CSV table of C-alpha atoms in Angstrom, one decimal:
chain,number,residue,atom,x,y,z
A,27,HIS,CA,0.2,0.0,0.2
A,28,TYR,CA,2.7,2.3,0.8
A,29,GLU,CA,4.6,1.9,-2.5
A,30,ASN,CA,1.5,1.7,-4.6
A,31,ASN,CA,0.0,5.2,-3.4
A,32,PRO,CA,1.2,8.0,-6.1
A,33,GLU,CA,0.2,10.8,-3.8
A,34,HIS,CA,2.7,9.7,-1.5
A,35,VAL,CA,6.2,10.6,-1.3
A,36,ARG,CA,8.5,8.4,0.7
A,37,PRO,CA,11.3,10.5,1.7
A,38,THR,CA,14.6,10.0,-0.1
A,39,PRO,CA,17.8,11.5,0.2
A,40,ALA,CA,17.2,13.9,-2.3
A,41,ASN,CA,14.1,15.4,-0.9
A,42,SER,CA,14.3,14.5,2.8
A,43,ASN,CA,15.9,17.8,3.4
A,44,VAL,CA,13.5,20.1,1.6
A,45,PRO,CA,11.1,20.8,4.6
A,46,HIS,CA,14.0,21.7,7.0
A,47,VAL,CA,15.7,24.0,4.3
A,48,LEU,CA,12.2,25.8,3.9
A,49,LEU,CA,11.7,26.0,7.5
A,50,LEU,CA,15.3,27.6,8.2
A,51,LEU,CA,14.5,30.0,5.2
A,52,PHE,CA,11.3,31.0,6.8
A,53,LEU,CA,12.8,31.5,10.3
A,54,LEU,CA,15.6,33.7,8.6
A,55,VAL,CA,13.4,35.9,7.1
A,56,PHE,CA,10.4,36.3,10.0
A,57,GLN,CA,12.7,36.2,12.8
A,58,SER,CA,15.2,38.6,11.8
A,59,SER,CA,12.5,41.4,11.1
A,60,ASP,CA,12.3,44.3,12.8
A,61,PRO,CA,9.1,45.7,14.5
A,62,GLN,CA,7.8,47.4,11.2
A,63,GLY,CA,8.1,43.9,9.2
A,64,GLN,CA,11.3,44.7,7.1
A,65,CYS,CA,13.5,42.0,6.7
A,66,LEU,CA,16.7,42.9,8.3
A,67,ALA,CA,18.7,40.5,6.4
A,68,ALA,CA,17.9,42.3,3.2
A,69,PRO,CA,20.4,45.3,2.5
A,70,GLN,CA,18.9,48.8,3.8
A,71,THR,CA,19.3,52.0,2.3
A,72,PRO,CA,19.5,54.6,5.0
A,73,LEU,CA,16.9,57.1,5.0
A,74,PRO,CA,17.9,60.7,3.7
A,75,THR,CA,18.4,63.2,6.4
A,76,TYR,CA,16.9,66.5,6.8
A,77,LYS,CA,20.3,68.0,5.6
A,78,GLN,CA,20.5,65.9,2.7
A,79,ARG,CA,17.2,66.7,1.4
A,80,TYR,CA,18.0,70.6,2.0
A,81,ASP,CA,21.1,70.5,0.2
A,82,GLU,CA,19.3,68.6,-2.4
A,83,PHE,CA,16.3,71.4,-2.7
A,84,LYS,CA,18.9,74.2,-2.5
A,85,LYS,CA,20.9,72.4,-5.3
A,86,LEU,CA,17.9,72.1,-7.6
A,87,PHE,CA,16.1,75.1,-6.9
A,88,LYS,CA,19.1,77.9,-6.9
A,89,GLU,CA,16.8,80.9,-8.1
A,90,LEU,CA,14.8,80.9,-5.0
A,91,PRO,CA,16.1,83.2,-2.2
A,92,ASP,CA,19.1,81.9,-0.3
A,93,THR,CA,16.7,82.5,3.0
A,94,GLU,CA,14.2,79.8,1.7
A,95,ARG,CA,13.9,76.9,4.2
A,96,LEU,CA,12.6,73.3,3.2
A,97,VAL,CA,9.8,72.5,5.4
A,98,VAL,CA,9.1,68.9,3.8
A,99,ASP,CA,9.1,66.9,1.0
A,100,TYR,CA,7.0,64.0,-0.6
A,101,PRO,CA,7.7,61.5,-3.5
A,102,CYS,CA,4.8,61.8,-5.8
A,103,ALA,CA,4.3,62.2,-9.3
A,104,LEU,CA,3.2,64.9,-11.9
A,105,GLN,CA,0.5,64.2,-14.3
A,106,ARG,CA,1.5,65.3,-17.9
A,107,ASP,CA,1.1,63.4,-21.1
A,108,ILE,CA,2.7,60.5,-18.7
A,109,LEU,CA,3.3,60.5,-15.1
A,110,LEU,CA,6.6,62.0,-14.1
A,111,GLN,CA,7.9,60.3,-11.0
A,112,GLY,CA,9.6,63.0,-8.7
A,113,ARG,CA,9.7,64.7,-5.5
A,114,LEU,CA,7.4,67.7,-4.5
A,115,TYR,CA,9.4,70.3,-2.0
A,116,LEU,CA,7.5,72.6,0.2
A,117,SER,CA,9.2,75.5,1.7
A,118,GLU,CA,8.2,78.6,3.7
A,119,LYS,CA,6.9,80.5,0.5
A,120,TRP,CA,7.5,78.0,-2.6
A,121,LEU,CA,5.9,74.7,-3.7
A,122,CYS,CA,8.5,73.2,-6.0
A,123,PHE,CA,8.7,69.7,-7.9
A,124,TYR,CA,11.6,67.9,-9.6
A,125,SER,CA,11.7,64.9,-11.9
A,126,ASN,CA,14.7,63.6,-13.5
A,127,VAL,CA,12.8,61.6,-16.0
A,128,PHE,CA,13.9,62.0,-19.6
A,129,ARG,CA,15.3,65.7,-19.6
A,130,GLY,CA,14.2,66.5,-16.3
A,131,THR,CA,11.3,68.6,-15.2
A,132,LYS,CA,11.6,71.6,-12.7
A,133,ILE,CA,8.5,73.4,-11.3
A,134,SER,CA,8.7,76.4,-8.8
A,135,LEU,CA,5.3,78.0,-7.7
A,136,THR,CA,5.3,80.7,-5.1
A,137,LEU,CA,2.2,79.9,-2.4
A,138,LYS,CA,1.1,83.5,-2.6
A,139,ASP,CA,0.1,83.2,-6.2
A,140,ILE,CA,-1.7,79.7,-6.2
A,141,MET,CA,-5.4,80.2,-6.4
A,142,THR,CA,-6.7,76.9,-5.0
A,143,VAL,CA,-5.4,73.3,-3.5
A,144,SER,CA,-7.7,70.7,-3.8
A,145,LYS,CA,-7.8,66.9,-2.9
A,146,GLU,CA,-8.3,64.8,-6.1
A,147,LYS,CA,-8.6,61.2,-7.1
A,148,THR,CA,-7.0,59.1,-9.9
A,149,ALA,CA,-8.7,56.6,-12.1
A,150,ARG,CA,-12.2,58.4,-10.7
A,151,TRP,CA,-11.8,56.5,-7.4
A,152,ILE,CA,-8.5,56.4,-6.0
A,153,PRO,CA,-7.9,59.4,-3.6
A,154,ASN,CA,-4.1,60.1,-3.8
A,155,ALA,CA,-4.0,63.1,-5.9
A,156,ILE,CA,-3.5,67.0,-4.9
A,157,GLN,CA,-4.4,69.7,-7.7
A,158,ILE,CA,-2.6,73.1,-7.6
A,159,ASN,CA,-4.4,75.8,-9.6
A,160,MET,CA,-2.7,78.9,-10.5
A,161,ASN,CA,-4.0,81.5,-12.6
A,162,THR,CA,-3.3,80.1,-15.9
A,163,GLU,CA,-2.0,76.7,-14.9
A,164,LYS,CA,-3.1,73.4,-13.3
A,165,PHE,CA,-0.8,70.9,-11.8
A,166,PHE,CA,-2.1,67.6,-10.8
A,167,PHE,CA,0.5,65.8,-8.4
A,168,THR,CA,-0.5,62.2,-7.8
A,169,SER,CA,1.0,58.8,-6.1
A,170,PHE,CA,1.4,60.4,-2.6
A,171,SER,CA,1.7,57.4,0.0
A,172,ALA,CA,-0.3,59.9,2.3
A,173,ARG,CA,-2.2,62.0,0.6
A,174,GLU,CA,-4.2,63.5,3.5
A,175,LYS,CA,-1.1,64.6,5.4
A,176,SER,CA,0.5,66.0,2.5
A,177,TYR,CA,-2.7,67.9,1.6
A,178,GLN,CA,-3.2,69.3,5.2
A,179,THR,CA,0.5,70.5,5.1
A,180,ILE,CA,0.3,71.9,1.9
A,181,PHE,CA,-2.9,73.6,2.3
A,182,ARG,CA,-1.7,75.1,5.9
A,183,MET,CA,1.3,76.5,4.3
A,184,TRP,CA,-0.6,78.2,1.5
A,185,GLN,CA,-3.4,79.6,4.1
A,186,ASN,CA,-0.7,81.0,6.3
A,187,THR,CA,1.0,82.7,3.3
A,188,LEU,CA,-2.2,84.3,2.3
A,189,LEU,CA,-3.1,85.4,5.7
A,190,ASN,CA,0.4,86.9,5.9
A,191,LYS,CA,-0.2,88.6,2.4
A,192,VAL,CA,-3.3,90.0,4.0
A,193,LYS,CA,-1.8,91.1,7.2
A,194,HIS,CA,1.1,92.7,5.2
A,195,THR,CA,-1.4,94.4,3.0
A,196,HIS,CA,-3.5,95.6,5.9
A,197,THR,CA,-0.5,96.7,7.8
A,198,HIS,CA,0.6,99.1,4.7
A,199,THR,CA,-3.3,100.6,4.8
A,200,SER,CA,-3.2,101.2,8.1
A,201,ARG,CA,-0.1,103.2,8.3
A,202,PHE,CA,-1.4,105.1,5.2
A,203,VAL,CA,-4.6,106.0,7.2
A,204,THR,CA,-2.5,106.8,10.6
A,205,PHE,CA,-0.2,109.1,8.8
A,206,ALA,CA,-3.2,110.9,7.2
A,207,LEU,CA,-4.9,111.2,10.8
A,208,HIS,CA,-1.7,113.0,12.0
A,209,GLY,CA,-2.0,115.6,9.6
A,210,LYS,CA,0.8,114.2,7.0
A,211,THR,CA,0.0,114.0,3.5
A,212,TYR,CA,1.5,111.6,1.6
A,213,LEU,CA,1.2,110.7,-2.1
A,214,ILE,CA,1.3,107.0,-2.8
């Protein structure tokens, strides 16, 4: 009965160690994992530091003021004729994007000139995109790993810039009115 059953494989020297090897591989992969589930046996690329990202930002966007400070950056893609995989950089006053796909694409938008920031979907149902509308152009960024968090940060920075713009305009208006109330006349 033992030899006549084709579904039963009798251990032989060639296949007798297979279960042990599989168990050993399983243990190596899953027992050597860190708490986030990444295999420690696999080579790890160190995460870039803030200084490395800041230096990269300054090197790519030399036209920005030297005082401009990087706040956060996100890997994402810009939707054009094709998806341009790249990185979005958000600084105190600028939203920038760089992709080295093909000849490279570089975009620098001042936050104060942005008209709207909206959450969008790709393929009509995947909520992973953000659209930035300027006066004459629209920029559709997609493939965010954490779209909600990215949107909130971009939206808050944009709103803060608009509030500072209004505050700055109001301050200048108040100065004019103040000077006029003190009997001095200024032609502006």
